[in-house]
Short mmCIF file of C-alpha atoms in Angstrom, two decimals:
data_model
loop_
_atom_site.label_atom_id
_atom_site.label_comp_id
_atom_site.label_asym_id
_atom_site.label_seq_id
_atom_site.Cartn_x
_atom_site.Cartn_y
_atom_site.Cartn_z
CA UNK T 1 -24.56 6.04 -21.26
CA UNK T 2 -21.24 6.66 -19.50
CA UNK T 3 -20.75 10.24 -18.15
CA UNK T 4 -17.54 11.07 -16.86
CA UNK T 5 -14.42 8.56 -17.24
CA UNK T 6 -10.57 7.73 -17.51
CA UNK T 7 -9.20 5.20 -20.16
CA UNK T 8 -5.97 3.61 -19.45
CA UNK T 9 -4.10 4.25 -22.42
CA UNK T 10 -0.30 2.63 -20.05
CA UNK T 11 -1.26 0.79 -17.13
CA UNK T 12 1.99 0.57 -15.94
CA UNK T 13 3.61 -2.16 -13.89
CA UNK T 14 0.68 -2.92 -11.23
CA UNK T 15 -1.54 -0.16 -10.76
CA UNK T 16 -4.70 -1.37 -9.08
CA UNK T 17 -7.88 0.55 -7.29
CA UNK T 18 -7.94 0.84 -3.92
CA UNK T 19 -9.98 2.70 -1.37
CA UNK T 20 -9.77 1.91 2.43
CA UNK T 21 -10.37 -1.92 2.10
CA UNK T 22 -12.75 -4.48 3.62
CA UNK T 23 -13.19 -4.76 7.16
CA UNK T 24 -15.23 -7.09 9.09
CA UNK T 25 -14.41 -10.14 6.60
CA UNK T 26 -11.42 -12.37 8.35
CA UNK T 27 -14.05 -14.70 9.83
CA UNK T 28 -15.13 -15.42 6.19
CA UNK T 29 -11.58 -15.74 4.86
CA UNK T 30 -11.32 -11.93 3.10
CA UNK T 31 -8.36 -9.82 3.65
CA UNK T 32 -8.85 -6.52 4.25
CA UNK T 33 -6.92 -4.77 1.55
CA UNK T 34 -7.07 -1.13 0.58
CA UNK T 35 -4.25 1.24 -0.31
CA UNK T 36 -1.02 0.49 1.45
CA UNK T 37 0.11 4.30 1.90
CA UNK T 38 -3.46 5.47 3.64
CA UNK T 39 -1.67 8.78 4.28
CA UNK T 40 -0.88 9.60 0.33
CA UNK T 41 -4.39 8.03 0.01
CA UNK T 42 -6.02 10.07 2.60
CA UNK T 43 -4.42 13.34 1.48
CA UNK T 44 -5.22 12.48 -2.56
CA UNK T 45 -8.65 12.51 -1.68
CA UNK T 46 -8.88 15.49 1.05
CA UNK T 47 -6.79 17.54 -1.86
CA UNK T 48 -9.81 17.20 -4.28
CA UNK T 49 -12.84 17.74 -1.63
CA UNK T 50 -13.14 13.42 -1.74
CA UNK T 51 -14.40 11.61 0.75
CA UNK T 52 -11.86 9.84 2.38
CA UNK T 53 -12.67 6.22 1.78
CA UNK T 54 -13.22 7.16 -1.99
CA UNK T 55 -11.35 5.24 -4.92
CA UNK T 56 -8.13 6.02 -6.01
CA UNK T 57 -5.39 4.42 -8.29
CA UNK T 58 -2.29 2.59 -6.59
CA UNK T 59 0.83 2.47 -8.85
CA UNK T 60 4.13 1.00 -8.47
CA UNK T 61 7.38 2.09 -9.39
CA UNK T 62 6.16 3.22 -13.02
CA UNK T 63 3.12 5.01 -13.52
CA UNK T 64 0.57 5.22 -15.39
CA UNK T 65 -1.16 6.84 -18.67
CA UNK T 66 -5.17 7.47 -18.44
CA UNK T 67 -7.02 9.67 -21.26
CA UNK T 68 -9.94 12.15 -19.89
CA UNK T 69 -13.03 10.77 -21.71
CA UNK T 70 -14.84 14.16 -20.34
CA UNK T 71 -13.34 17.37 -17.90
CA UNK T 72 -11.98 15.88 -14.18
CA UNK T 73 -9.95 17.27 -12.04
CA UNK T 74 -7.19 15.00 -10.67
CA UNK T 75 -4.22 14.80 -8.12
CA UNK T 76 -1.31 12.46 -7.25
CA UNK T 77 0.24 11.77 -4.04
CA UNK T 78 2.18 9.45 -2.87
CA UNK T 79 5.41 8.52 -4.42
CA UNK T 80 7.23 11.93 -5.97
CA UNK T 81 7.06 11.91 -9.87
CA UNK T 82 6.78 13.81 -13.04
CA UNK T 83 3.01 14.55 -13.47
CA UNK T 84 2.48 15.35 -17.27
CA UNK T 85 -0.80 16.47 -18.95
CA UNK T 86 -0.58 15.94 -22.74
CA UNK T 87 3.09 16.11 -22.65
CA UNK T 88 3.28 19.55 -20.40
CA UNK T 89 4.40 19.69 -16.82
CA UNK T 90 1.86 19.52 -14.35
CA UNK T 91 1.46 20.08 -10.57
CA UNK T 92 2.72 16.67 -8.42
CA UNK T 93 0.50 16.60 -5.10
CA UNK T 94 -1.53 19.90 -6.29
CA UNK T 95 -5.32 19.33 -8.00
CA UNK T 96 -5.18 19.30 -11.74
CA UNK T 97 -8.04 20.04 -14.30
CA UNK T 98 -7.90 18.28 -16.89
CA UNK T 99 -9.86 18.65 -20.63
CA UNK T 100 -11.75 16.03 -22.32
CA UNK T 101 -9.45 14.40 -24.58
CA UNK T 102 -6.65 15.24 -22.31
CA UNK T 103 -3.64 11.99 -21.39
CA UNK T 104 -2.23 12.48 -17.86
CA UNK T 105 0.97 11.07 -17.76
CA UNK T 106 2.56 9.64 -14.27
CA UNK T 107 5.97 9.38 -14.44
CA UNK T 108 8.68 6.82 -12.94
CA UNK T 109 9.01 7.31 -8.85
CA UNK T 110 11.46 9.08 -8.34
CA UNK T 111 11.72 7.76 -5.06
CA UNK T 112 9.40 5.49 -2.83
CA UNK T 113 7.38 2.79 -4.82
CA UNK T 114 3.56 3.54 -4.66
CA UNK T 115 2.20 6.44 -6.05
CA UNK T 116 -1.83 7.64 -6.10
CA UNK T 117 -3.87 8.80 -8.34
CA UNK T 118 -7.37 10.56 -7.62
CA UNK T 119 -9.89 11.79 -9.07
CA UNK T 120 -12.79 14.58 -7.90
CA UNK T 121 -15.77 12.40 -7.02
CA UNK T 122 -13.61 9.57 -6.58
CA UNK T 123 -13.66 6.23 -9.83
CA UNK T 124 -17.09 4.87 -9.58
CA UNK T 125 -16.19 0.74 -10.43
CA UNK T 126 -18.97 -1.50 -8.85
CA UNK T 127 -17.97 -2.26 -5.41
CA UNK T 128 -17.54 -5.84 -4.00
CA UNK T 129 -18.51 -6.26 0.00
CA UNK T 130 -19.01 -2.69 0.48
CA UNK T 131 -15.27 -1.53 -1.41
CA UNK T 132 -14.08 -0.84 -4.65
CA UNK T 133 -10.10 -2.38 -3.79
CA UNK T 134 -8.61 -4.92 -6.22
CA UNK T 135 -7.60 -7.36 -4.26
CA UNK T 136 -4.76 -9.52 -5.51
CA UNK T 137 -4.71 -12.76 -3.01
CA UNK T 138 -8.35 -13.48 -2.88
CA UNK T 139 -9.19 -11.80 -6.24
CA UNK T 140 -11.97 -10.08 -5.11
CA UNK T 141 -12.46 -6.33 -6.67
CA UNK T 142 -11.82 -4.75 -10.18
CA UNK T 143 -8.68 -6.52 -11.96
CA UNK T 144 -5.45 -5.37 -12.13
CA UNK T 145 -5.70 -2.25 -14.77
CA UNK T 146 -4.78 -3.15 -18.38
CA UNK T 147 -4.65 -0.74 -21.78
CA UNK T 148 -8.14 -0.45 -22.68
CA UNK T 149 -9.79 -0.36 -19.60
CA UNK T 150 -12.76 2.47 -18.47
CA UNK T 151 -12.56 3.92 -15.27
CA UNK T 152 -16.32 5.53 -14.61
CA UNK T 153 -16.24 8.55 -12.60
CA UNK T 154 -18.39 8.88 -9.86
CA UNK T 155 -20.34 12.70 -8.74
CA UNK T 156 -18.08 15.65 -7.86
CA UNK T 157 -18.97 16.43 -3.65
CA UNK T 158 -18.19 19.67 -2.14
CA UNK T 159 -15.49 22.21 -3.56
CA UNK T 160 -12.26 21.31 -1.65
CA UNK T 161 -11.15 23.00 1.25
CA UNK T 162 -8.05 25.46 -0.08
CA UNK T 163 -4.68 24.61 1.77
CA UNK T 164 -5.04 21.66 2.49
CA UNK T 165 -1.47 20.02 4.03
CA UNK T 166 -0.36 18.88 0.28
CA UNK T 167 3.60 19.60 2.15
CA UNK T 168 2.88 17.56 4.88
CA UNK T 169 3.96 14.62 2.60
CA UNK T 170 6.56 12.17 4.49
CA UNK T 171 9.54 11.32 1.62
CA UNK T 172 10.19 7.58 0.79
CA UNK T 173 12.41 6.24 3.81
CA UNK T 174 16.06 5.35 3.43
CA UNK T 175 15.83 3.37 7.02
CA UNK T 176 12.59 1.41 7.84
CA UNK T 177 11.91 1.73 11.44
CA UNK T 178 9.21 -0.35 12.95
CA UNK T 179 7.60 -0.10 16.03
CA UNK T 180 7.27 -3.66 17.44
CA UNK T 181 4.60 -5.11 20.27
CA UNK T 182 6.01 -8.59 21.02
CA UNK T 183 3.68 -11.70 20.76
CA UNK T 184 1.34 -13.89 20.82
CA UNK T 185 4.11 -16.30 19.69
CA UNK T 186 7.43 -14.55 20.66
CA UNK T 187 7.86 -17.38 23.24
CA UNK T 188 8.58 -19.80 20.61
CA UNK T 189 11.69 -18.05 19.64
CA UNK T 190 15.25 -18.30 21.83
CA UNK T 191 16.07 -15.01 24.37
CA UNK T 192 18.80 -14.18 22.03
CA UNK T 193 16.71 -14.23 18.86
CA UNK T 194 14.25 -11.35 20.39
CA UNK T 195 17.54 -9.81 21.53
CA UNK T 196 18.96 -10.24 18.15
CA UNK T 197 15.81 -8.70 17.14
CA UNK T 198 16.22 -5.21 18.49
CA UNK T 199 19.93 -5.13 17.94
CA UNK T 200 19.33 -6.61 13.89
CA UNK T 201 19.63 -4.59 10.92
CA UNK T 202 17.44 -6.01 8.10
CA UNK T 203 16.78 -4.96 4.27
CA UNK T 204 13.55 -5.19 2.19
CA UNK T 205 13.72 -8.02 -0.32
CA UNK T 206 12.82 -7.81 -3.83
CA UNK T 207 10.13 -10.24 -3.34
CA UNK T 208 7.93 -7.40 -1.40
CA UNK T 209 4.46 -7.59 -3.05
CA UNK T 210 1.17 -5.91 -1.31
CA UNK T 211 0.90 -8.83 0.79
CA UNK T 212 4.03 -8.69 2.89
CA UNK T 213 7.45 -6.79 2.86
CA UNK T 214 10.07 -9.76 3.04
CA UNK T 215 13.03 -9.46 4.79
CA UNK T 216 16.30 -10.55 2.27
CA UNK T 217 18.99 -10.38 4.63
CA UNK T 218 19.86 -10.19 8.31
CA UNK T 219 20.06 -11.86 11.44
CA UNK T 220 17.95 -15.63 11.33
CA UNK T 221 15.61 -15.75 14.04
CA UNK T 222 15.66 -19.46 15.67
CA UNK T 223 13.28 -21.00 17.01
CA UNK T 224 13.21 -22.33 20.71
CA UNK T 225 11.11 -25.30 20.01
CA UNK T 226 10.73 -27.56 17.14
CA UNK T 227 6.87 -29.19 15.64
CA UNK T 228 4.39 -26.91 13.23
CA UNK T 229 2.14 -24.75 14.44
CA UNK T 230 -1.85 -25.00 14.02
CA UNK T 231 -2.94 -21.99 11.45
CA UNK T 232 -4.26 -18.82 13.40
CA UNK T 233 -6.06 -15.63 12.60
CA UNK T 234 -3.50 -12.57 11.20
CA UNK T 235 -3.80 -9.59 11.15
CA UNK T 236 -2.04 -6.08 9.17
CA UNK T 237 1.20 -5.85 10.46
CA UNK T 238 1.41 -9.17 11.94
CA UNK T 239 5.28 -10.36 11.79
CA UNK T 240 5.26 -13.96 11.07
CA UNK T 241 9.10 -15.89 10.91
CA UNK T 242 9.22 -18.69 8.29
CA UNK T 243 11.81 -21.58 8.48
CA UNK T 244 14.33 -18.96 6.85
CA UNK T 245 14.89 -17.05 10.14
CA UNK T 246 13.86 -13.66 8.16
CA UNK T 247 10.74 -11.62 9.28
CA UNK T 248 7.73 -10.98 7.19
CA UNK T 249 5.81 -7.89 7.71
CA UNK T 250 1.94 -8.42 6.71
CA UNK T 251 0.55 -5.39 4.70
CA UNK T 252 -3.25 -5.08 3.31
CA UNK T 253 -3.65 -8.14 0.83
CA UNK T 254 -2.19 -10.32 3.60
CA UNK T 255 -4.04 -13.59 4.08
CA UNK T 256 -6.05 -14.16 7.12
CA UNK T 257 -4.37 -17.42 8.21
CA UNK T 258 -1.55 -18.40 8.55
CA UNK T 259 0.91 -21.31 9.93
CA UNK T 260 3.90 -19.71 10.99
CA UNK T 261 4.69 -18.39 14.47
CA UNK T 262 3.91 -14.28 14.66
CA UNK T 263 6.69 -13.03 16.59
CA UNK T 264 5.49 -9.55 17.01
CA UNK T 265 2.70 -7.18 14.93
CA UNK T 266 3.58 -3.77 13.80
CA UNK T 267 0.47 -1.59 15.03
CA UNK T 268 -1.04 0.73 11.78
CA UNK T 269 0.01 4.10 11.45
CA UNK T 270 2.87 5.93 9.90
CA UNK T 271 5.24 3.65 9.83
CA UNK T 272 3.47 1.01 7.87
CA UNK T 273 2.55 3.63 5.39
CA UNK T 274 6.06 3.74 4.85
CA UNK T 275 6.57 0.13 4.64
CA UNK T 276 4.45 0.61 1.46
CA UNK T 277 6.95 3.06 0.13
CA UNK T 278 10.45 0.82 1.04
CA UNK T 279 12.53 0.33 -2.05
CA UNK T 280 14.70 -3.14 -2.01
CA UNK T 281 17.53 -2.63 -0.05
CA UNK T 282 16.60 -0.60 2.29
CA UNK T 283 17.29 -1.07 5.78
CA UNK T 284 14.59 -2.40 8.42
CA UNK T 285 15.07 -2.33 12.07
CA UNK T 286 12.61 -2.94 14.84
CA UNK T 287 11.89 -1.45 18.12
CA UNK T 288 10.03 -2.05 20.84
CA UNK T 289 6.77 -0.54 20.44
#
């Protein structure tokens, strides 16, 4: 018998689970994965006394529904919205009980992309290689939510710890700056490419999917020799160049190979959290980092 659990009534766009990811998997050709914003993940969970690798629910752009099948207390973080519970205005980035029965509604983004959605004791679905992440290239992990589906619930921890930095929530960025560390392949690229490269304004494509933020527009990188390169390991925030010229930042459902030259990697932190919340159109620079 089921105890506690959420039923998605809208699943929205893409809304996926996602804890911290995989690690330790490259060498048998698993991504990582995990949420993309660890900061709005990290602080969902640490608002609801979670631990901080538990489960949470990744959105994009529009929301999601979910019906209480028994009392929970949630929170969401991440991208700001209209939190609704049963059609009444409810706390955004704040813990919120809600009754058996009960339909939390989260609304459009208002502004970033990814929003998350937790849940006190964290959603219990049966974990694959040690994480409970859908992961969309290799297709390992729960599927990609649909109407219909139950979300098990898993045991409520500790109470949470009052206060916790629920302000301390970065807003979606209206300039992308990334931190760059050159190489291992920046040598295949002309001196006034990398130049180009500090100097370049990009902008986030539409094509931006949890694999990689693309690049739409901007200067072309060229190359300073010709030939194909032999596939080689990647890793998050590796910044590979295809034949386009335009620079493709690797988030968490990157692949672990790949054939085009890396020109720099974007170390984790911050600013790749915000990389998960660039709209299209926004502006991307890199510096050296």
């Amino acid at each position: 018998m089921m105890g506690a659990a959420l039923e998605v009534v809208r699943p929205g766009a893409l809304t996926t689970v996602q804890d911290r990811g995989r690690p330790g998997y490259a060498h048998l050709g698993v991504p990582r994965s995990g949420a993309l914003d660890v900061g709005a993940h990290g602080l969902a969970n640490r608002l609801l006394g979670n631990p901080p690798d538990a489960a949470a629910l990744e959105t994009t752009l529009d929301g999601v529904v979910l019906r209480a099948l028994a009392p929970v207390t949630v929170t969401v973080t991440g991208a700001p919205c209209a939190v609704r519970v049963s059609g009444r205005a409810a706390a955004w980035g704040a813990p919120v009980r809600l009754r058996a029965g009960a339909e939390l509604e989260v609304g459009r983004a208002e502004s970033g992309v990814r929003s998350y959605v937790a849940v006190r004791g964290g959603f219990a679905v049966p974990p694959v290689l040690g994480s409970r992440s859908t992961d969309l290239l290799s297709g390992l992990g729960p599927g990609v939510l649909s109407a219909g589906t139950l979300l098990p619930v898993g045991p409520a921890g500790p109470d949470p710890v009052r206060g916790a930095d629920a302000l301390r929530v970065p807003g979606a960025p209206t300039e992308l700056v990334l931190p760059l560390r050159l190489g291992p392949r920046a040598d295949w690229f002309e001196p006034a490419s990398i130049a180009d490269l500090w100097r370049a304004e990009f902008r986030v494509s539409p094509a931006s999917n949890r694999i990689g933020l693309r690049t739409g527009a901007g200067v072309r990188l060229t190359r300073s020799r010709g030939g194909e390169l032999p596939s080689e390991g990647m890793v998050l925030g590796a910044v590979q160049v295809p034949p386009d010229g335009l620079p493709v930042v690797f988030l968490a459902d990157h692949p672990v190979t790949g054939g085009y030259p890396v020109i720099g990697v974007v170390p984790p932190g911050p600013p790749l959290n915000a990389a998960a919340q660039a709209r299209p159109g926004v502006r991307v620079r890199f510096v050296q980092g």
